[in-house]
Amino acid sequence: MANAVSNQASTPSGINRALPITGAAVALSAAIWAYLAYSAPIDSVQGVIQKILYVHVPCWFAAYAGFAVTAICGALYLWKNDERYDRVAVAGSQTGVLFCTLGLLTGPIWAKGTWGHWWAWDPRLTVTLLLWFIYLAYLLLRSFTEGSTRTARFASVYGIAGLAVIPLNYFAIQLFGGAAMHPDNLERGSLGAGMGWPFAMGVVTALLAMLHLLLMRVDLEARRVAASADAAEWDSDEGF
């Protein structure tokens, strides 16, 4: 029986076959994005510091996508009671927190060059930090109570509720009006000539990178679960 479990764990799955494809897609997309960002015109007001937005803003799209995966798969876990959905939900929060952290790190670089200081308690920045703490707490909860079904169900509800912060974060500028220092949300025509393509390619690259990392994390966790089942079956066969 232990051999059967080992063979099952080593058999290439759909994720194993998808990983080389997504990895190649990320590499190609990143190369195109880097070229477009480098060749994009320099903003006449902000100067070259404006180009960091080709990294900063796409990170938020990837972070939002990761948190959306957490909420959707958390809901599916509550409905189906299938641990595979729970593993994907955890992977979504991990990738979401990663890109959220990158967004929080790149934002102050732009702020220093534009506002003259690294951080301001702008409404959007404050809500963004709150969003980061919410899903960091989700990961801490899962790490301290690994394997608990009750915790998994509570975390699923928590992950779904946390998603409500995303629209609050996105519309913070409109909601708080003049209290916001952060630039307005991008709209059609708000980017200068030659800036649309590097921005769009940055979003595509970030989303592909999020997908690739998500699949890697899900595959790693599936292998860990299979290895644990293998070890338990081996101990059972040996009479331990």
XYZ file of N, CA and C in Angstrom:
720
model
N 0.825 -1.210 0.000
C 0.000 0.000 0.000
C 0.855 1.255 0.000
N 1.973 1.247 0.772
C 2.866 2.394 0.826
C 3.447 2.682 -0.543
N 3.795 1.597 -1.277
C 4.335 1.791 -2.619
C 3.322 2.441 -3.544
N 2.051 2.055 -3.359
C 0.992 2.619 -4.197
C 0.863 4.124 -3.969
N 0.963 4.529 -2.680
C 0.872 5.940 -2.362
C 2.055 6.692 -2.944
N 3.268 6.074 -2.853
C 4.461 6.718 -3.386
C 4.357 6.892 -4.890
N 3.852 5.864 -5.559
C 3.707 5.965 -7.008
C 2.711 7.041 -7.397
N 1.637 7.124 -6.597
C 0.625 8.144 -6.879
C 1.204 9.546 -6.710
N 2.068 9.720 -5.665
C 2.650 11.034 -5.410
C 3.633 11.426 -6.489
N 4.325 10.421 -7.079
C 5.339 10.735 -8.076
C 4.785 10.824 -9.493
N 3.525 10.440 -9.670
C 2.915 10.508 -10.996
C 2.661 11.947 -11.387
N 3.110 12.392 -12.574
C 2.897 13.780 -12.984
C 1.410 14.117 -13.016
N 1.050 15.194 -12.384
C -0.338 15.634 -12.366
C -0.527 16.740 -13.386
N -1.774 17.226 -13.490
C -2.038 18.334 -14.387
C -1.222 19.559 -14.024
N -1.015 19.775 -12.711
C -0.222 20.914 -12.268
C 1.226 20.747 -12.699
N 1.772 19.528 -12.552
C 3.152 19.290 -12.981
C 3.343 19.617 -14.446
N 2.352 19.274 -15.248
C 2.460 19.539 -16.681
C 2.270 21.019 -16.997
N 1.506 21.716 -16.145
C 1.233 23.129 -16.398
C 2.388 24.029 -15.967
N 3.148 23.609 -14.968
C 4.198 24.468 -14.423
C 5.239 24.912 -15.457
N 5.763 24.008 -16.306
C 6.712 24.489 -17.317
C 6.091 25.507 -18.272
N 4.808 25.338 -18.567
C 4.128 26.266 -19.476
C 3.984 27.636 -18.822
N 3.510 27.658 -17.588
C 3.345 28.941 -16.905
C 4.698 29.594 -16.632
N 5.716 28.778 -16.326
C 7.046 29.337 -16.110
C 7.591 30.001 -17.358
N 7.416 29.342 -18.509
C 7.874 29.918 -19.774
C 7.084 31.179 -20.110
N 5.784 31.164 -19.813
C 4.944 32.330 -20.078
C 5.383 33.525 -19.229
N 5.734 33.270 -17.964
C 6.207 34.347 -17.091
C 7.515 34.929 -17.621
N 8.447 34.045 -18.017
C 9.744 34.513 -18.515
C 9.583 35.366 -19.773
N 8.748 34.913 -20.708
C 8.532 35.647 -21.949
C 7.834 36.974 -21.674
N 6.799 36.919 -20.855
C 6.044 38.128 -20.538
C 6.925 39.146 -19.820
N 7.768 38.674 -18.890
C 8.645 39.576 -18.146
C 9.659 40.249 -19.069
N 10.165 39.494 -20.040
C 11.129 40.073 -20.985
C 10.486 41.174 -21.818
N 9.266 40.914 -22.288
C 8.553 41.924 -23.083
C 8.233 43.137 -22.228
N 7.786 42.886 -21.002
C 7.460 43.993 -20.087
C 8.691 44.852 -19.792
N 9.844 44.206 -19.532
C 11.057 44.956 -19.216
C 11.465 45.854 -20.381
N 11.353 45.329 -21.585
C 11.701 46.133 -22.772
C 10.748 47.324 -22.917
N 9.453 47.071 -22.763
C 8.471 48.146 -22.914
C 8.630 49.204 -21.828
N 8.889 48.753 -20.588
C 9.066 49.706 -19.496
C 10.324 50.549 -19.690
N 11.379 49.923 -20.183
C 12.631 50.648 -20.413
C 12.478 51.682 -21.525
N 11.774 51.302 -22.569
C 11.636 52.195 -23.719
C 10.483 53.182 -23.591
N 9.678 53.062 -22.551
C 8.551 53.982 -22.371
C 9.066 55.401 -22.121
N 8.321 56.405 -22.553
C 8.767 57.791 -22.338
C 8.793 58.155 -20.859
N 9.642 59.106 -20.517
C 9.749 59.576 -19.141
C 8.688 60.645 -18.895
N 7.975 60.507 -17.801
C 6.902 61.439 -17.470
C 7.472 62.850 -17.278
N 6.803 63.825 -17.866
C 7.313 65.197 -17.841
C 7.213 65.838 -16.462
N 6.334 65.326 -15.598
C 6.140 65.907 -14.268
C 6.910 65.117 -13.205
N 6.709 63.795 -13.166
C 7.308 62.974 -12.125
C 8.733 62.534 -12.457
N 9.070 62.527 -13.721
C 10.393 62.065 -14.100
C 10.451 60.553 -14.159
N 11.661 60.008 -14.070
C 11.857 58.575 -14.248
C 11.235 57.769 -13.116
N 11.012 58.378 -11.940
C 10.438 57.660 -10.802
C 9.050 57.134 -11.143
N 8.396 57.737 -12.132
C 7.052 57.295 -12.514
C 7.052 55.862 -13.017
N 8.183 55.393 -13.551
C 8.225 54.054 -14.131
C 8.062 52.952 -13.093
N 8.241 53.274 -11.819
C 8.039 52.240 -10.804
C 6.571 51.836 -10.721
N 5.686 52.678 -11.234
C 4.263 52.326 -11.256
C 4.003 51.135 -12.174
N 4.913 50.855 -13.121
C 4.761 49.683 -13.973
C 5.000 48.397 -13.185
N 5.561 48.528 -11.992
C 5.739 47.390 -11.077
C 4.723 47.464 -9.948
N 4.599 48.656 -9.375
C 3.779 48.845 -8.173
C 2.308 48.495 -8.395
N 1.703 49.070 -9.407
C 0.273 48.838 -9.640
C -0.012 47.384 -10.040
N 0.751 46.770 -10.958
C 0.502 45.360 -11.273
C 0.594 44.428 -10.065
N 1.425 44.779 -9.098
C 1.505 43.955 -7.884
C 0.162 43.885 -7.177
N -0.589 44.981 -7.231
C -1.893 44.983 -6.564
C -2.906 44.127 -7.308
N -2.839 44.111 -8.622
C -3.719 43.217 -9.375
C -3.450 41.768 -8.985
N -2.158 41.406 -8.869
C -1.800 40.042 -8.493
C -2.213 39.737 -7.058
N -2.047 40.707 -6.161
C -2.445 40.511 -4.769
C -3.954 40.307 -4.661
N -4.711 41.145 -5.351
C -6.167 41.008 -5.335
C -6.590 39.647 -5.893
N -5.915 39.205 -6.954
C -6.247 37.905 -7.545
C -5.979 36.780 -6.551
N -4.855 36.858 -5.835
C -4.548 35.838 -4.838
C -5.576 35.793 -3.727
N -5.988 36.962 -3.241
C -6.988 37.008 -2.173
C -8.353 36.548 -2.680
N -8.654 36.824 -3.952
C -9.909 36.336 -4.535
C -9.914 34.800 -4.597
N -8.761 34.213 -4.943
C -8.647 32.752 -4.948
C -8.904 32.201 -3.549
N -8.360 32.868 -2.536
C -8.584 32.443 -1.151
C -10.068 32.439 -0.801
N -10.772 33.500 -1.177
C -12.197 33.601 -0.860
C -13.018 32.576 -1.635
N -12.748 32.447 -2.928
C -13.531 31.524 -3.762
C -13.310 30.081 -3.329
N -12.055 29.706 -3.143
C -11.764 28.320 -2.749
C -12.181 28.055 -1.309
N -12.161 29.093 -0.477
C -12.682 28.929 0.880
C -14.169 28.626 0.863
N -14.904 29.324 -0.011
C -16.337 29.057 -0.147
C -16.586 27.659 -0.694
N -15.777 27.238 -1.661
C -15.917 25.888 -2.207
C -15.599 24.830 -1.164
N -14.634 25.114 -0.298
C -14.311 24.168 0.778
C -15.482 24.032 1.751
N -16.095 25.148 2.104
C -17.248 25.092 3.004
C -18.409 24.325 2.375
N -18.525 24.434 1.064
C -19.627 23.774 0.359
C -19.337 22.296 0.126
N -18.151 21.997 -0.393
C -17.820 20.630 -0.791
C -17.134 19.822 0.306
N -16.566 20.525 1.303
C -15.788 19.861 2.358
C -14.650 19.030 1.757
N -13.998 19.578 0.745
C -12.892 18.925 0.051
C -11.605 19.654 0.411
N -10.637 18.945 1.006
C -9.414 19.575 1.470
C -8.596 20.181 0.326
N -8.785 19.728 -0.884
C -8.036 20.299 -2.006
C -8.368 21.777 -2.184
N -9.616 22.141 -1.990
C -9.987 23.557 -2.087
C -9.325 24.367 -0.975
N -9.233 23.775 0.198
C -8.603 24.466 1.321
C -7.130 24.708 1.036
N -6.449 23.731 0.416
C -5.030 23.908 0.093
C -4.839 25.019 -0.934
N -5.733 25.107 -1.907
C -5.639 26.182 -2.897
C -5.916 27.530 -2.239
N -6.856 27.560 -1.288
C -7.164 28.806 -0.581
C -5.942 29.316 0.176
N -5.234 28.424 0.839
C -4.021 28.818 1.562
C -2.961 29.320 0.591
N -2.785 28.613 -0.525
C -1.809 29.036 -1.529
C -2.160 30.412 -2.089
N -3.452 30.671 -2.278
C -3.881 31.975 -2.766
C -3.516 33.091 -1.797
N -3.703 32.836 -0.503
C -3.362 33.865 0.481
C -1.858 34.083 0.547
N -1.077 33.015 0.380
C 0.377 33.158 0.402
C 0.872 34.013 -0.761
N 0.394 33.726 -1.953
C 0.806 34.532 -3.106
C 0.251 35.948 -3.005
N -0.965 36.073 -2.492
C -1.543 37.406 -2.317
C -0.731 38.260 -1.357
N -0.326 37.682 -0.228
C 0.477 38.414 0.751
C 1.835 38.779 0.158
N 2.410 37.883 -0.641
C 3.692 38.170 -1.282
C 3.596 39.411 -2.169
N 2.609 39.447 -3.038
C 2.477 40.591 -3.944
C 2.003 41.832 -3.210
N 1.224 41.655 -2.166
C 0.817 42.794 -1.340
C 2.044 43.418 -0.673
N 2.960 42.572 -0.201
C 4.206 43.057 0.404
C 5.043 43.817 -0.623
N 5.137 43.268 -1.843
C 5.877 43.954 -2.904
C 5.260 45.315 -3.218
N 3.918 45.371 -3.198
C 3.244 46.644 -3.420
C 3.557 47.649 -2.324
N 3.593 47.177 -1.078
C 3.895 48.063 0.043
C 5.357 48.517 0.042
N 6.232 47.719 -0.546
C 7.644 48.085 -0.608
C 7.939 49.040 -1.759
N 7.274 48.835 -2.892
C 7.540 49.694 -4.051
C 6.821 51.033 -3.949
N 5.687 51.055 -3.262
C 4.942 52.307 -3.122
C 5.747 53.425 -2.463
N 6.402 53.167 -1.320
C 7.178 54.227 -0.673
C 8.326 54.769 -1.521
N 8.867 53.942 -2.436
C 9.923 54.436 -3.322
C 9.366 55.544 -4.219
N 8.160 55.299 -4.760
C 7.505 56.319 -5.565
C 7.135 57.525 -4.707
N 6.636 57.259 -3.489
C 6.201 58.345 -2.604
C 7.369 59.258 -2.227
N 8.532 58.673 -1.972
C 9.702 59.478 -1.607
C 10.097 60.398 -2.747
N 10.061 59.890 -3.961
C 10.444 60.710 -5.096
C 9.395 61.729 -5.499
N 8.120 61.480 -5.131
C 7.018 62.355 -5.557
C 6.531 63.256 -4.427
N 6.276 62.669 -3.243
C 5.776 63.431 -2.102
C 6.888 64.002 -1.237
N 8.072 63.402 -1.327
C 9.185 63.855 -0.499
C 9.342 63.089 0.794
N 8.479 62.128 1.072
C 8.608 61.288 2.263
C 8.116 59.884 1.938
N 8.587 58.915 2.739
C 8.355 57.504 2.422
C 6.920 57.058 2.661
N 6.270 57.629 3.638
C 4.938 57.141 4.011
C 4.079 58.297 4.476
N 2.808 58.214 4.193
C 1.817 59.150 4.715
C 0.569 58.350 5.050
N -0.121 58.737 6.096
C -1.324 57.994 6.482
C -2.508 58.409 5.609
N -2.256 58.273 4.331
C -3.283 58.470 3.320
C -4.349 57.380 3.480
N -5.641 57.670 3.220
C -6.678 56.645 3.392
C -6.393 55.348 2.646
N -5.935 55.443 1.398
C -5.664 54.211 0.654
C -4.492 53.449 1.254
N -3.443 54.146 1.641
C -2.296 53.468 2.238
C -2.688 52.797 3.555
N -3.528 53.455 4.329
C -3.958 52.889 5.607
C -4.796 51.631 5.390
N -5.732 51.685 4.452
C -6.565 50.516 4.160
C -5.721 49.394 3.554
N -4.730 49.755 2.738
C -3.844 48.753 2.156
C -3.079 48.015 3.242
N -2.565 48.758 4.209
C -1.852 48.123 5.326
C -2.791 47.211 6.109
N -4.037 47.645 6.287
C -5.035 46.812 6.948
C -5.253 45.516 6.179
N -5.359 45.607 4.854
C -5.540 44.423 4.018
C -4.376 43.459 4.201
N -3.157 43.967 4.237
C -1.971 43.133 4.430
C -2.026 42.407 5.772
N -2.409 43.142 6.828
C -2.487 42.534 8.155
C -3.579 41.463 8.220
N -4.690 41.682 7.525
C -5.791 40.715 7.556
C -5.335 39.360 7.024
N -4.663 39.358 5.875
C -4.272 38.076 5.291
C -2.985 37.526 5.895
N -2.175 38.389 6.484
C -1.042 37.885 7.261
C -1.554 37.143 8.487
N -2.596 37.681 9.123
C -3.210 36.997 10.262
C -3.809 35.660 9.831
N -4.375 35.618 8.623
C -4.905 34.359 8.072
C -3.802 33.312 8.011
N -2.637 33.693 7.490
C -1.528 32.741 7.363
C -0.994 32.318 8.736
N -0.916 33.262 9.668
C -0.455 32.916 11.010
C -1.422 31.949 11.681
N -2.711 32.177 11.493
C -3.716 31.273 12.042
C -3.529 29.867 11.504
N -3.303 29.744 10.203
C -3.145 28.421 9.603
C -1.848 27.747 10.031
N -0.796 28.532 10.203
C 0.493 27.937 10.562
C 0.514 27.412 11.994
N -0.253 28.056 12.889
C -0.261 27.636 14.283
C -1.238 26.497 14.563
N -2.174 26.269 13.647
C -3.203 25.234 13.877
C -3.318 24.332 12.657
N -2.207 23.878 12.142
C -2.196 23.077 10.926
C -2.933 21.750 11.133
N -3.763 21.387 10.176
C -4.452 20.105 10.216
C -5.787 20.127 10.927
N -6.193 21.258 11.475
C -7.457 21.345 12.201
C -8.594 21.664 11.236
N -9.594 20.787 11.191
C -10.749 21.024 10.321
C -11.535 22.244 10.776
N -11.661 22.393 12.078
C -12.390 23.542 12.610
C -11.705 24.853 12.220
N -10.371 24.870 12.307
C -9.621 26.056 11.917
C -9.767 26.334 10.427
N -9.745 25.274 9.616
C -9.884 25.437 8.171
C -11.224 26.072 7.830
N -12.265 25.655 8.512
C -13.580 26.224 8.231
C -13.666 27.675 8.706
N -13.107 27.952 9.865
C -13.097 29.334 10.357
C -12.271 30.216 9.429
N -11.121 29.711 8.985
C -10.257 30.479 8.092
C -10.942 30.739 6.757
N -11.754 29.792 6.307
C -12.484 29.989 5.056
C -13.438 31.169 5.171
N -14.163 31.228 6.278
C -15.076 32.352 6.502
C -14.297 33.658 6.629
N -13.185 33.590 7.339
C -12.331 34.772 7.535
C -11.794 35.274 6.192
N -11.352 34.349 5.331
C -10.828 34.724 4.024
C -11.885 35.340 3.134
N -13.113 34.845 3.236
C -14.211 35.412 2.458
C -14.532 36.822 2.954
N -14.589 37.002 4.275
C -14.903 38.314 4.845
C -13.818 39.331 4.518
N -12.559 38.882 4.506
C -11.454 39.796 4.219
C -11.515 40.385 2.836
N -12.175 39.691 1.922
C -12.272 40.168 0.540
C -13.022 41.496 0.453
N -13.849 41.784 1.455
C -14.624 43.034 1.442
C -13.730 44.261 1.530
N -12.505 44.095 2.010
C -11.594 45.233 2.138
C -11.076 45.688 0.771
N -11.060 44.778 -0.216
C -10.500 45.124 -1.528
C -11.278 46.252 -2.210
N -12.612 46.169 -2.346
C -13.313 47.323 -2.948
C -13.185 48.592 -2.119
N -13.113 48.443 -0.784
C -12.902 49.619 0.064
C -11.553 50.253 -0.254
N -10.543 49.415 -0.469
C -9.214 49.913 -0.799
C -9.212 50.584 -2.181
N -9.880 49.948 -3.127
C -9.869 50.470 -4.501
C -10.588 51.815 -4.591
N -11.717 51.944 -3.885
C -12.516 53.172 -3.985
C -12.227 54.140 -2.835
N -11.113 53.932 -2.112
C -10.805 54.784 -0.961
C -10.676 56.251 -1.361
N -10.102 56.496 -2.540
C -9.897 57.881 -2.970
C -11.232 58.592 -3.155
N -12.196 57.907 -3.806
C -13.517 58.506 -4.012
C -14.270 58.644 -2.689
N -14.126 57.654 -1.808
C -14.874 57.657 -0.556
C -14.400 58.743 0.395
N -13.058 58.981 0.409
C -12.512 59.948 1.361
C -12.256 61.310 0.718
N -12.521 61.430 -0.560
C -12.453 62.717 -1.230
C -11.117 63.418 -1.074
N -11.149 64.669 -0.618
C -9.956 65.493 -0.517
C -8.954 65.036 0.518
N -9.318 64.070 1.374
C -8.384 63.605 2.397
C -7.310 62.702 1.817
N -7.469 62.260 0.583
C -6.536 61.313 -0.024
C -5.440 62.038 -0.787
N -4.185 61.661 -0.521
C -3.044 62.188 -1.267
C -2.731 61.318 -2.468
N -3.169 60.071 -2.416
C -2.845 59.089 -3.447
C -3.440 59.505 -4.788
N -2.750 59.215 -5.902
C -3.308 59.555 -7.220
C -4.629 58.843 -7.476
N -5.433 59.413 -8.352
C -6.713 58.800 -8.717
C -6.483 57.460 -9.418
N -7.518 56.622 -9.394
C -7.443 55.353 -10.116
C -7.284 55.624 -11.607
N -6.531 54.735 -12.255
C -6.304 54.893 -13.688
C -7.611 54.715 -14.460
N -7.807 55.562 -15.441
C -8.958 55.475 -16.319
C -8.475 55.571 -17.756
N -9.373 55.297 -18.687
C -9.027 55.380 -20.103
C -8.538 56.802 -20.432
N -7.345 56.862 -21.006
C -6.792 58.146 -21.380
C -5.983 58.837 -20.298
N -5.917 58.258 -19.076
C -5.177 58.906 -17.998
C -3.673 58.692 -18.103
N -3.241 57.686 -18.889
C -1.825 57.451 -19.120
C -1.378 58.219 -20.358
N -0.135 58.675 -20.327
C 0.404 59.406 -21.462
C 0.700 58.484 -22.629
N 1.032 59.082 -23.751
C 1.354 58.303 -24.950
C 2.553 57.407 -24.695
N 2.414 56.140 -25.091
C 3.498 55.181 -24.926
C 3.568 54.534 -23.564
N 2.670 54.877 -22.637
C 2.718 54.331 -21.286
C 1.710 53.208 -21.056
N 0.736 53.092 -21.958
C -0.305 52.094 -21.764
C 0.193 50.667 -21.899
N 1.005 50.404 -22.927
C 1.475 49.038 -23.156
C 2.376 48.511 -22.048
N 3.375 49.267 -21.563
C 4.179 48.729 -20.460
C 3.361 48.490 -19.198
N 2.365 49.353 -18.967
C 1.502 49.143 -17.805
C 0.687 47.862 -17.970
N 0.062 47.690 -19.150
C -0.746 46.498 -19.403
C 0.110 45.233 -19.340
N 1.318 45.295 -19.891
C 2.189 44.126 -19.872
C 2.653 43.815 -18.458
N 2.808 44.847 -17.639
C 3.147 44.628 -16.242
C 2.049 43.878 -15.508
N 0.794 44.233 -15.799
C -0.341 43.536 -15.176
C -0.381 42.075 -15.616
N -0.195 41.840 -16.925
C -0.186 40.461 -17.437
C 0.923 39.653 -16.789
N 2.118 40.232 -16.693
C 3.258 39.532 -16.098
C 3.007 39.211 -14.634
N 2.467 40.168 -13.890
C 2.198 39.947 -12.471
C 1.153 38.852 -12.268
N 0.111 38.849 -13.090
C -0.928 37.828 -12.957
C -0.389 36.443 -13.327
N 0.442 36.380 -14.368
C 1.046 35.102 -14.732
C 1.984 34.608 -13.641
N 2.751 35.528 -13.052
C 3.648 35.149 -11.960
C 2.852 34.654 -10.758
N 1.732 35.320 -10.463
C 0.878 34.879 -9.370
C 0.360 33.475 -9.623
N -0.094 33.206 -10.864
C -0.608 31.891 -11.216
C 0.481 30.830 -11.094
N 1.670 31.146 -11.584
C 2.771 30.182 -11.531
C 3.134 29.851 -10.080
N 3.259 30.866 -9.246
C 3.588 30.635 -7.841
C 2.469 29.892 -7.123
N 1.226 30.205 -7.468
C 0.083 29.513 -6.879
C 0.128 28.021 -7.198
N 0.364 27.701 -8.468
C 0.438 26.295 -8.874
C 1.604 25.584 -8.195
N 2.748 26.270 -8.089
C 3.901 25.678 -7.412
C 3.575 25.359 -5.960
N 2.901 26.293 -5.301
C 2.579 26.101 -3.875
C 1.550 24.986 -3.685
N 0.554 24.915 -4.570
C -0.442 23.849 -4.485
C 0.203 22.488 -4.727
N 1.090 22.427 -5.719
C 1.790 21.177 -6.025
C 2.659 20.738 -4.853
N 3.370 21.693 -4.240
C 4.224 21.366 -3.097
C 3.399 20.829 -1.935
N 2.260 21.464 -1.679
C 1.417 21.020 -0.569
C 0.811 19.653 -0.852
N 0.428 19.393 -2.111
C -0.107 18.071 -2.462
C 0.948 16.996 -2.258
N 2.182 17.302 -2.604
C 3.263 16.350 -2.393
C 3.515 16.103 -0.910
N 3.407 17.178 -0.108
C 3.598 17.019 1.339
C 2.526 16.127 1.943
N 1.275 16.350 1.521
C 0.173 15.520 2.034
C 0.362 14.063 1.625
N 0.770 13.845 0.351
C 0.992 12.472 -0.120
C 2.135 11.815 0.630
N 3.197 12.588 0.922
C 4.331 12.032 1.666
C 3.932 11.683 3.097
N 3.081 12.520 3.700
C 2.608 12.231 5.057
C 1.755 10.973 5.081
N 0.887 10.834 4.064
C 0.067 9.624 3.969
C 0.940 8.401 3.731
N 1.976 8.570 2.936
C 2.915 7.483 2.655
C 3.596 7.039 3.941
N 4.079 8.028 4.749
C 4.768 7.710 5.982
C 3.833 7.034 6.976
N 2.581 7.530 7.065
C 1.622 6.922 7.988
C 1.304 5.488 7.584
N 1.156 5.249 6.276
C 0.871 3.907 5.788
C 2.058 2.978 6.027
N 3.257 3.505 5.872
C 4.460 2.712 6.111
C 4.544 2.293 7.578
N 4.290 3.251 8.484
C 4.306 2.930 9.916
C 3.255 1.890 10.248
N 2.085 1.988 9.608
C 1.025 1.013 9.842
C 1.439 -0.378 9.377
N 2.099 -0.430 8.210
C 2.534 -1.712 7.686
C 3.614 -2.347 8.555
N 4.449 -1.470 9.157
C 5.536 -1.966 9.988
C 5.080 -2.292 11.405
N 3.838 -1.918 11.730
C 3.293 -2.241 13.048
C 3.601 -1.225 14.111
N 3.985 0.002 13.725
C 4.283 1.040 14.715
C 2.995 1.700 15.156
